[in-house]
Amino acid sequence: MSSSTQPRPLRRALVAACAALAGVLVAACGSGGSGGSGSGAAGGGPVHIKVWAWYPDFKQVVDEFNKSHKDVQVDWVQAGVGQDEYTKPKTALKAGQGATDVVMLEFQELPTIQLTKGLLDIGKYGANEDKDKYVPWAWNQVSDGDHVYAIPVDGGPMAMLYREDIFTKFKLKVPTTWDEFKQEAAKLHAADPKAYMTDFRSDESAAGWLQGLMWQAGSRPYTYSASKLPNIGIKLNDDGAKKVYDYWGDLVKNKLVDTASYATTDFHNGLSSGKYATYLAAGWGPGHLSSVAKKTVGKWRAAPLPQWTAGGNAEGDWGGSTFAVTTQTKNPKQATQVARELLGTSEAAWKIGIDQAYLFPLATPILTGSYFQNKKYDFFGGQQVNKIFGPAANTIGTFDWSPFQDYAYNTRTGEVGKALQGQTPWSSVADNIQRQVTGYASKQGFKVSQ
């Protein structure tokens, strides 16, 4: 879920962590120590577990947990959003003190913190029992064999939100393939030069969006496992990545899509004014859209993401969050319980998450449950949009993140920006990124295979 239903911010590279990364690789091959956050209660009272998280309306979820648990209680701290929050545990873990017990982390952040031995293997405290409760691709991202480093919470399977009134006005076909998407984009722009099928975002806030589209196209940029360090496979210029760059580069060159930065007033106005006919969104996107385009209530509908092959069902994910336990906790058993059960498969907690925060559940009992699947949304004309996003979550393939995701995202943002400005041909973007990221990884002590 995006922070406060806003687009997920790019995680900027942490210079200090990068400088020390080569040394961390050596340390990562050894055994991790355990510090202590000091959040556990002494004596016979309940154990208090401190949690850092930014989920909207999270207090209600915490209250629900505390009401139903007597031996363990959650003390929630809103420690910042995105990188503002991530800097705190990274700094505390490096210092050896001051970290929280449980921390909310996005999937792509897990390898970086795991590399520093900052995340507890909660598989030792019963987390493996939850494996079958979550969609497989999400569980694979938080585990390494029997080692479990986080509990999945929410995700962002992608679909297409579109303005039904605009499609009707210009007699557009709801595209089922990317070829049809391009054809309808040309038709719309020819009929109204001020209108675009969508917006191609290149700024930092769009990093996850573009990665999700590449994921759908079959791109698998990394082969990574903590148990096989320092080995890592890097292929940022595979066929799937090049396909996506070429496709969107062609739309940009022919002015069939807008190029406004994502989290800006211009972009949000475009969603409200009818400048954009579609919004390629994550599972949390309906909540974001309804918050920034309130005047368009009832005009939007959801449809599956266009496919590269007619009749296909390939999917990608944009964003997603987990609960991880830090190695500084003094109460690993209770902290693991909190990570597993704060949302977990609790229908009461998830009702809050779904209704108040537009969280997209990765727990299978909630994802396939009638409340989530049958929920109607007034903003989408009463459509049960989760029946579009739900099946998408079940067709997402496996995917590995890298321990230097910030650097890779920053590099891609720079290279795509150059292509947008005409400084670099789109055909060279993927190779340029591959060269820079592999060079960086090698300098940090990784053994890179391409």
Short mmCIF file of C-alpha atoms in Angstrom, two decimals:
data_model
loop_
_atom_site.label_atom_id
_atom_site.label_comp_id
_atom_site.label_asym_id
_atom_site.label_seq_id
_atom_site.Cartn_x
_atom_site.Cartn_y
_atom_site.Cartn_z
CA MET A 1 0.00 0.00 0.00
CA SER A 2 1.28 3.45 -0.76
CA SER A 3 1.85 5.80 2.10
CA SER A 4 -1.39 7.65 2.83
CA THR A 5 -2.64 6.31 -0.51
CA GLN A 6 -0.04 8.47 -2.22
CA PRO A 7 2.31 7.11 -4.92
CA ARG A 8 5.18 5.17 -3.44
CA PRO A 9 8.24 7.43 -3.28
CA LEU A 10 11.54 6.26 -4.73
CA ARG A 11 13.99 5.12 -2.09
CA ARG A 12 17.02 7.35 -2.59
CA ALA A 13 20.45 5.75 -2.31
CA LEU A 14 21.96 5.80 1.13
CA VAL A 15 25.48 7.06 0.61
CA ALA A 16 26.82 5.84 3.93
CA ALA A 17 25.40 2.37 3.45
CA CYS A 18 26.79 2.16 -0.07
CA ALA A 19 30.26 3.14 1.06
CA ALA A 20 30.24 0.36 3.64
CA LEU A 21 28.58 -2.25 1.45
CA ALA A 22 31.73 -4.18 0.57
CA GLY A 23 32.46 -4.68 4.26
CA VAL A 24 28.86 -5.63 4.87
CA LEU A 25 29.13 -8.43 2.32
CA VAL A 26 31.86 -10.03 4.37
CA ALA A 27 29.89 -9.63 7.58
CA ALA A 28 26.75 -10.99 5.94
CA CYS A 29 28.41 -14.37 5.49
CA GLY A 30 28.83 -14.69 9.26
CA SER A 31 26.29 -15.04 12.03
CA GLY A 32 24.03 -12.14 13.01
CA GLY A 33 23.92 -10.82 16.52
CA SER A 34 20.93 -9.75 18.53
CA GLY A 35 20.66 -6.45 20.28
CA GLY A 36 17.64 -5.11 22.11
CA SER A 37 15.16 -2.32 21.56
CA GLY A 38 14.09 -2.26 25.19
CA SER A 39 10.40 -2.25 24.24
CA GLY A 40 9.49 -5.38 26.17
CA ALA A 41 7.75 -5.04 29.52
CA ALA A 42 9.34 -6.37 32.70
CA GLY A 43 7.51 -8.33 35.40
CA GLY A 44 4.21 -10.07 34.95
CA GLY A 45 2.45 -7.56 32.70
CA PRO A 46 2.01 -7.78 28.94
CA VAL A 47 5.03 -7.47 26.69
CA HIS A 48 5.01 -4.20 24.77
CA ILE A 49 6.23 -4.34 21.19
CA LYS A 50 7.10 -1.13 19.40
CA VAL A 51 6.01 -0.90 15.76
CA TRP A 52 7.06 1.68 13.17
CA ALA A 53 4.55 1.93 10.32
CA TRP A 54 2.83 4.56 8.17
CA TYR A 55 -0.36 2.82 7.07
CA PRO A 56 -3.33 5.22 6.93
CA ASP A 57 -5.77 4.85 9.82
CA PHE A 58 -3.36 2.39 11.40
CA LYS A 59 -4.37 3.34 14.91
CA GLN A 60 -7.65 1.47 14.45
CA VAL A 61 -5.74 -1.68 13.45
CA VAL A 62 -3.48 -1.35 16.51
CA ASP A 63 -6.49 -0.84 18.76
CA GLU A 64 -8.10 -3.97 17.34
CA PHE A 65 -4.95 -6.01 18.03
CA ASN A 66 -4.54 -4.70 21.55
CA LYS A 67 -8.19 -5.40 22.31
CA SER A 68 -7.85 -9.04 21.29
CA HIS A 69 -4.42 -9.78 22.84
CA LYS A 70 -3.72 -9.79 26.57
CA ASP A 71 -0.11 -10.98 26.80
CA VAL A 72 1.35 -8.69 24.14
CA GLN A 73 0.50 -5.08 23.31
CA VAL A 74 1.53 -2.90 20.39
CA ASP A 75 2.99 0.57 20.85
CA TRP A 76 2.69 2.23 17.45
CA VAL A 77 4.98 5.05 16.31
CA GLN A 78 4.46 6.95 13.06
CA ALA A 79 8.19 7.21 12.36
CA GLY A 80 7.87 8.87 8.97
CA VAL A 81 6.83 7.85 5.46
CA GLY A 82 8.95 5.86 3.03
CA GLN A 83 12.60 6.85 3.10
CA ASP A 84 12.01 9.08 6.13
CA GLU A 85 11.08 5.94 8.04
CA TYR A 86 13.72 3.67 6.46
CA THR A 87 16.57 5.97 7.43
CA LYS A 88 15.73 5.51 11.11
CA PRO A 89 16.07 1.70 11.33
CA LYS A 90 19.10 1.69 9.04
CA THR A 91 20.82 4.27 11.23
CA ALA A 92 19.83 2.47 14.44
CA LEU A 93 20.93 -0.93 13.16
CA LYS A 94 24.28 0.48 12.11
CA ALA A 95 24.70 2.07 15.56
CA GLY A 96 23.73 -1.15 17.32
CA GLN A 97 20.92 0.42 19.31
CA GLY A 98 17.67 2.37 19.00
CA ALA A 99 15.83 0.23 16.47
CA THR A 100 12.17 -0.65 16.85
CA ASP A 101 10.93 -4.22 17.34
CA VAL A 102 8.75 -4.42 14.22
CA VAL A 103 9.09 -2.19 11.18
CA MET A 104 7.02 -1.75 8.04
CA LEU A 105 9.18 -2.26 4.95
CA GLU A 106 8.38 -2.36 1.27
CA PHE A 107 9.44 -5.52 -0.54
CA GLN A 108 12.27 -3.86 -2.43
CA GLU A 109 13.85 -2.64 0.82
CA LEU A 110 14.15 -6.09 2.39
CA PRO A 111 17.39 -7.26 0.67
CA THR A 112 19.26 -4.07 1.56
CA ILE A 113 18.47 -4.27 5.26
CA GLN A 114 18.73 -8.04 5.31
CA LEU A 115 22.25 -7.73 3.90
CA THR A 116 23.34 -5.82 7.00
CA LYS A 117 21.99 -8.63 9.22
CA GLY A 118 19.37 -6.20 10.52
CA LEU A 119 16.36 -8.48 10.08
CA LEU A 120 15.58 -11.36 12.41
CA ASP A 121 14.95 -14.78 10.90
CA ILE A 122 11.41 -15.13 12.20
CA GLY A 123 11.15 -18.58 10.68
CA LYS A 124 12.74 -19.71 13.96
CA TYR A 125 9.72 -18.33 15.83
CA GLY A 126 6.89 -19.93 13.90
CA ALA A 127 6.58 -17.72 10.81
CA ASN A 128 6.97 -20.68 8.45
CA GLU A 129 3.54 -21.83 9.59
CA ASP A 130 2.08 -18.92 7.62
CA LYS A 131 3.54 -19.88 4.25
CA ASP A 132 0.32 -21.31 2.82
CA LYS A 133 -1.70 -18.31 3.96
CA TYR A 134 -0.13 -15.94 1.39
CA VAL A 135 0.08 -15.75 -2.38
CA PRO A 136 3.25 -17.60 -3.43
CA TRP A 137 5.07 -14.75 -5.18
CA ALA A 138 4.79 -12.56 -2.08
CA TRP A 139 5.98 -15.28 0.28
CA ASN A 140 8.96 -15.96 -1.99
CA GLN A 141 10.04 -12.34 -1.63
CA VAL A 142 10.14 -12.48 2.18
CA SER A 143 11.78 -15.89 2.55
CA ASP A 144 14.90 -17.82 1.59
CA GLY A 145 14.23 -21.51 2.04
CA ASP A 146 13.15 -21.98 5.64
CA HIS A 147 14.46 -18.55 6.58
CA VAL A 148 11.72 -15.91 6.84
CA TYR A 149 12.58 -12.23 7.12
CA ALA A 150 9.16 -10.57 6.98
CA ILE A 151 5.43 -11.19 6.77
CA PRO A 152 3.69 -9.94 3.59
CA VAL A 153 0.86 -7.49 4.17
CA ASP A 154 -0.34 -5.67 1.08
CA GLY A 155 0.60 -5.56 -2.60
CA GLY A 156 0.02 -3.76 -5.86
CA PRO A 157 -1.04 -6.04 -8.72
CA MET A 158 -1.68 -3.82 -11.70
CA ALA A 159 -4.80 -3.14 -13.74
CA MET A 160 -6.15 -0.37 -15.96
CA LEU A 161 -8.54 2.24 -14.60
CA TYR A 162 -10.33 4.11 -17.38
CA ARG A 163 -12.84 6.93 -17.86
CA GLU A 164 -15.93 5.24 -19.20
CA ASP A 165 -17.44 8.56 -20.29
CA ILE A 166 -14.38 9.46 -22.40
CA PHE A 167 -14.29 6.02 -24.00
CA THR A 168 -17.98 6.37 -24.87
CA LYS A 169 -17.60 9.92 -26.20
CA PHE A 170 -14.77 9.03 -28.58
CA LYS A 171 -16.00 5.50 -29.30
CA LEU A 172 -12.84 3.94 -27.96
CA LYS A 173 -12.41 0.22 -27.42
CA VAL A 174 -11.25 -0.88 -23.99
CA PRO A 175 -7.86 -2.32 -25.00
CA THR A 176 -6.96 -5.88 -24.09
CA THR A 177 -3.49 -5.80 -25.67
CA TRP A 178 -0.72 -3.23 -25.78
CA ASP A 179 -1.11 -3.01 -29.56
CA GLU A 180 -4.76 -2.04 -29.08
CA PHE A 181 -3.73 0.42 -26.36
CA LYS A 182 -1.45 2.19 -28.85
CA GLN A 183 -4.16 2.21 -31.55
CA GLU A 184 -6.75 3.69 -29.21
CA ALA A 185 -4.20 6.24 -27.96
CA ALA A 186 -3.67 7.46 -31.53
CA LYS A 187 -7.42 7.59 -32.15
CA LEU A 188 -8.06 9.63 -29.00
CA HIS A 189 -5.26 12.11 -29.56
CA ALA A 190 -6.30 12.65 -33.17
CA ALA A 191 -9.85 13.43 -32.06
CA ASP A 192 -8.73 15.70 -29.21
CA PRO A 193 -5.08 16.88 -29.31
CA LYS A 194 -5.35 17.96 -25.66
CA ALA A 195 -6.28 14.45 -24.49
CA TYR A 196 -3.95 11.50 -23.93
CA MET A 197 -4.53 7.83 -23.31
CA THR A 198 -2.31 8.07 -20.25
CA ASP A 199 0.85 9.59 -18.82
CA PHE A 200 4.36 8.16 -19.04
CA ARG A 201 6.17 9.05 -15.87
CA SER A 202 9.95 9.09 -15.69
CA ASP A 203 10.58 10.78 -12.36
CA GLU A 204 11.61 9.00 -9.18
CA SER A 205 8.04 8.44 -8.00
CA ALA A 206 7.39 6.32 -11.10
CA ALA A 207 10.18 3.79 -10.48
CA GLY A 208 7.86 1.10 -9.14
CA TRP A 209 5.27 1.77 -11.85
CA LEU A 210 7.76 1.15 -14.65
CA GLN A 211 9.21 -1.87 -12.86
CA GLY A 212 5.71 -3.33 -12.59
CA LEU A 213 5.20 -2.98 -16.34
CA MET A 214 8.55 -4.66 -16.99
CA TRP A 215 7.65 -7.43 -14.56
CA GLN A 216 4.51 -8.06 -16.62
CA ALA A 217 6.60 -8.12 -19.81
CA GLY A 218 8.70 -10.96 -18.40
CA SER A 219 11.72 -8.95 -17.29
CA ARG A 220 13.61 -10.53 -14.36
CA PRO A 221 16.54 -8.18 -13.72
CA TYR A 222 18.05 -9.99 -10.74
CA THR A 223 18.83 -13.47 -9.56
CA TYR A 224 19.45 -13.00 -5.87
CA SER A 225 19.48 -15.10 -2.72
CA ALA A 226 20.97 -14.12 0.62
CA SER A 227 22.18 -17.68 1.09
CA LYS A 228 24.31 -17.43 -2.07
CA LEU A 229 26.07 -14.15 -1.36
CA PRO A 230 28.13 -12.53 -2.72
CA ASN A 231 26.82 -13.98 -6.02
CA ILE A 232 24.12 -12.09 -7.89
CA GLY A 233 22.80 -12.23 -11.43
CA ILE A 234 22.05 -8.90 -13.12
CA LYS A 235 20.21 -8.60 -16.43
CA LEU A 236 18.62 -5.14 -16.61
CA ASN A 237 18.71 -5.26 -20.40
CA ASP A 238 16.78 -8.48 -20.94
CA ASP A 239 14.15 -8.79 -23.67
CA GLY A 240 11.27 -7.79 -21.39
CA ALA A 241 12.95 -4.56 -20.32
CA LYS A 242 13.88 -3.61 -23.88
CA LYS A 243 10.35 -4.33 -25.06
CA VAL A 244 8.91 -1.90 -22.51
CA TYR A 245 11.43 0.87 -23.25
CA ASP A 246 10.86 0.57 -27.00
CA TYR A 247 7.08 0.56 -26.63
CA TRP A 248 6.78 3.59 -24.39
CA GLY A 249 9.57 5.39 -26.20
CA ASP A 250 7.56 5.10 -29.40
CA LEU A 251 4.43 6.47 -27.69
CA VAL A 252 6.43 9.38 -26.31
CA LYS A 253 8.09 10.18 -29.65
CA ASN A 254 4.71 10.21 -31.38
CA LYS A 255 3.21 12.36 -28.59
CA LEU A 256 0.53 9.80 -27.86
CA VAL A 257 1.11 9.97 -24.10
CA ASP A 258 1.78 12.87 -21.78
CA THR A 259 5.03 13.09 -19.80
CA ALA A 260 4.05 14.95 -16.64
CA SER A 261 5.76 13.99 -13.40
CA TYR A 262 3.62 11.63 -11.39
CA ALA A 263 3.04 13.11 -7.95
CA THR A 264 2.36 16.63 -9.19
CA THR A 265 -0.60 18.96 -9.45
CA ASP A 266 -0.48 18.74 -13.25
CA PHE A 267 -0.80 14.97 -13.16
CA HIS A 268 -3.62 15.00 -10.64
CA ASN A 269 -5.43 17.70 -12.62
CA GLY A 270 -5.09 15.50 -15.68
CA LEU A 271 -6.89 12.68 -13.90
CA SER A 272 -9.69 15.05 -12.90
CA SER A 273 -10.08 17.08 -16.09
CA GLY A 274 -10.28 14.27 -18.62
CA LYS A 275 -6.82 14.93 -20.03
CA TYR A 276 -6.02 11.27 -19.27
CA ALA A 277 -8.38 8.53 -20.35
CA THR A 278 -6.66 5.80 -18.35
CA TYR A 279 -4.61 5.35 -15.21
CA LEU A 280 -2.43 2.23 -15.11
CA ALA A 281 -2.69 1.53 -11.42
CA ALA A 282 -1.71 -0.81 -8.62
CA GLY A 283 -4.17 -2.54 -6.32
CA TRP A 284 -4.01 0.47 -4.00
CA GLY A 285 -4.56 2.82 -6.96
CA PRO A 286 -8.35 3.08 -6.64
CA GLY A 287 -7.86 4.69 -3.24
CA HIS A 288 -5.31 7.15 -4.56
CA LEU A 289 -7.44 8.01 -7.57
CA SER A 290 -10.57 8.61 -5.51
CA SER A 291 -8.62 10.96 -3.22
CA VAL A 292 -7.09 13.15 -5.98
CA ALA A 293 -9.94 13.12 -8.53
CA LYS A 294 -13.00 13.41 -6.31
CA LYS A 295 -14.99 15.35 -8.93
CA THR A 296 -14.94 12.35 -11.26
CA VAL A 297 -16.83 10.03 -8.94
CA GLY A 298 -18.83 7.43 -10.86
CA LYS A 299 -16.97 7.99 -14.15
CA TRP A 300 -14.17 5.46 -13.74
CA ARG A 301 -14.14 1.71 -14.33
CA ALA A 302 -11.50 -1.01 -13.93
CA ALA A 303 -10.27 -3.46 -16.56
CA PRO A 304 -7.36 -5.92 -16.69
CA LEU A 305 -3.95 -4.60 -17.69
CA PRO A 306 -3.40 -4.88 -21.48
CA GLN A 307 -1.38 -7.93 -22.50
CA TRP A 308 1.57 -8.36 -24.83
CA THR A 309 -0.04 -11.50 -26.22
CA ALA A 310 -3.78 -11.67 -26.94
CA GLY A 311 -5.51 -13.86 -24.39
CA GLY A 312 -2.59 -13.77 -21.97
CA ASN A 313 -2.79 -13.12 -18.24
CA ALA A 314 0.73 -11.95 -17.39
CA GLU A 315 0.95 -9.56 -14.45
CA GLY A 316 3.33 -7.32 -12.58
CA ASP A 317 3.29 -5.73 -9.15
CA TRP A 318 3.77 -2.09 -8.20
CA GLY A 319 4.57 -1.71 -4.54
CA GLY A 320 3.79 -3.76 -1.49
CA SER A 321 4.55 -3.79 2.22
CA THR A 322 5.66 -6.20 4.91
CA PHE A 323 6.22 -6.37 8.65
CA ALA A 324 9.78 -7.33 9.60
CA VAL A 325 11.35 -7.86 13.03
CA THR A 326 14.71 -6.23 13.70
CA THR A 327 17.60 -8.08 15.30
CA GLN A 328 17.61 -5.56 18.13
CA THR A 329 14.33 -6.74 19.63
CA LYS A 330 14.58 -8.16 23.15
CA ASN A 331 11.37 -10.13 22.63
CA PRO A 332 11.73 -12.04 19.35
CA LYS A 333 8.85 -14.43 20.01
CA GLN A 334 6.34 -11.69 20.82
CA ALA A 335 7.64 -9.40 18.05
CA THR A 336 7.17 -12.23 15.57
CA GLN A 337 3.64 -12.73 16.86
CA VAL A 338 2.90 -9.06 16.24
CA ALA A 339 4.33 -9.20 12.71
CA ARG A 340 2.22 -12.27 11.97
CA GLU A 341 -1.03 -11.18 13.59
CA LEU A 342 -1.25 -7.38 13.48
CA LEU A 343 -3.12 -7.76 10.21
CA GLY A 344 -2.37 -11.35 9.25
CA THR A 345 -5.67 -13.04 8.44
CA SER A 346 -7.76 -11.06 10.92
CA GLU A 347 -11.06 -10.20 9.25
CA ALA A 348 -11.68 -7.35 11.72
CA ALA A 349 -8.28 -5.75 11.10
CA TRP A 350 -8.52 -6.21 7.35
CA LYS A 351 -11.97 -4.67 7.21
CA ILE A 352 -10.32 -1.50 8.55
CA GLY A 353 -7.45 -1.80 6.08
CA ILE A 354 -9.75 -2.34 3.12
CA ASP A 355 -12.38 0.27 3.99
CA GLN A 356 -10.14 3.02 5.37
CA ALA A 357 -6.83 2.61 3.56
CA TYR A 358 -7.57 0.72 0.32
CA LEU A 359 -4.99 -1.90 1.29
CA PHE A 360 -4.76 -4.78 -1.15
CA PRO A 361 -4.42 -7.98 0.93
CA LEU A 362 -1.85 -10.66 0.14
CA ALA A 363 -3.28 -13.05 2.74
CA THR A 364 -5.23 -15.58 0.66
CA PRO A 365 -8.20 -15.96 3.05
CA ILE A 366 -8.79 -12.21 2.89
CA LEU A 367 -7.96 -11.84 -0.81
CA THR A 368 -10.44 -14.53 -1.82
CA GLY A 369 -13.02 -13.72 0.85
CA SER A 370 -16.45 -12.46 -0.07
CA TYR A 371 -16.08 -9.13 1.75
CA PHE A 372 -13.10 -8.06 -0.35
CA GLN A 373 -14.18 -9.64 -3.63
CA ASN A 374 -17.77 -8.38 -3.54
CA LYS A 375 -17.17 -4.89 -2.19
CA LYS A 376 -18.75 -2.24 -4.43
CA TYR A 377 -17.18 1.18 -4.87
CA ASP A 378 -19.30 4.26 -5.57
CA PHE A 379 -16.32 5.99 -7.18
CA PHE A 380 -16.35 3.27 -9.84
CA GLY A 381 -20.07 3.38 -10.42
CA GLY A 382 -20.69 0.50 -8.05
CA GLN A 383 -18.22 -1.79 -9.80
CA GLN A 384 -16.60 -4.58 -7.79
CA VAL A 385 -13.09 -3.53 -8.80
CA ASN A 386 -11.40 -6.11 -6.57
CA LYS A 387 -12.67 -8.77 -8.93
CA ILE A 388 -10.34 -7.20 -11.50
CA PHE A 389 -7.31 -6.76 -9.26
CA GLY A 390 -7.84 -10.04 -7.35
CA PRO A 391 -7.19 -12.44 -10.23
CA ALA A 392 -4.19 -10.31 -11.20
CA ALA A 393 -2.61 -10.99 -7.81
CA ASN A 394 -2.78 -14.73 -8.46
CA THR A 395 -0.96 -14.61 -11.81
CA ILE A 396 2.10 -12.61 -10.72
CA GLY A 397 5.32 -14.53 -11.28
CA THR A 398 8.32 -14.74 -8.98
CA PHE A 399 10.64 -11.78 -8.79
CA ASP A 400 13.89 -10.94 -6.98
CA TRP A 401 14.97 -7.51 -5.76
CA SER A 402 18.56 -6.41 -5.37
CA PRO A 403 20.43 -5.15 -2.28
CA PHE A 404 21.16 -1.94 -4.22
CA GLN A 405 17.67 -1.18 -5.50
CA ASP A 406 17.95 2.53 -4.75
CA TYR A 407 21.01 2.90 -6.95
CA ALA A 408 19.41 0.89 -9.76
CA TYR A 409 16.22 2.97 -9.62
CA ASN A 410 18.16 6.24 -9.61
CA THR A 411 20.24 5.08 -12.57
CA ARG A 412 17.15 4.15 -14.56
CA THR A 413 15.45 7.46 -13.74
CA GLY A 414 18.47 9.31 -15.10
CA GLU A 415 18.75 7.27 -18.30
CA VAL A 416 15.02 7.41 -19.07
CA GLY A 417 15.13 11.16 -18.45
CA LYS A 418 17.90 11.51 -21.03
CA ALA A 419 15.82 9.57 -23.57
CA LEU A 420 12.79 11.78 -22.92
CA GLN A 421 14.90 14.83 -23.59
CA GLY A 422 16.26 13.35 -26.82
CA GLN A 423 19.80 13.10 -25.46
CA THR A 424 19.90 9.30 -25.69
CA PRO A 425 18.12 6.92 -28.10
CA TRP A 426 15.52 4.74 -26.40
CA SER A 427 17.19 1.66 -27.85
CA SER A 428 20.29 2.26 -25.70
CA VAL A 429 18.57 2.91 -22.36
CA ALA A 430 18.57 -0.70 -21.12
CA ASP A 431 22.20 -1.33 -22.05
CA ASN A 432 23.32 1.91 -20.41
CA ILE A 433 21.58 0.95 -17.18
CA GLN A 434 23.02 -2.56 -17.28
CA ARG A 435 26.55 -1.26 -17.67
CA GLN A 436 26.30 1.21 -14.81
CA VAL A 437 24.57 -1.08 -12.32
CA THR A 438 26.83 -4.08 -12.93
CA GLY A 439 29.87 -1.83 -12.54
CA TYR A 440 28.53 -0.47 -9.28
CA ALA A 441 27.70 -3.92 -7.91
CA SER A 442 31.16 -5.25 -8.73
CA LYS A 443 32.81 -2.34 -6.93
CA GLN A 444 30.70 -3.11 -3.84
CA GLY A 445 32.06 -6.64 -3.66
CA PHE A 446 29.36 -8.63 -5.43
CA LYS A 447 30.30 -11.39 -7.86
CA VAL A 448 28.15 -10.50 -10.84
CA SER A 449 26.93 -12.86 -13.53
CA GLN A 450 25.10 -11.47 -16.54
#
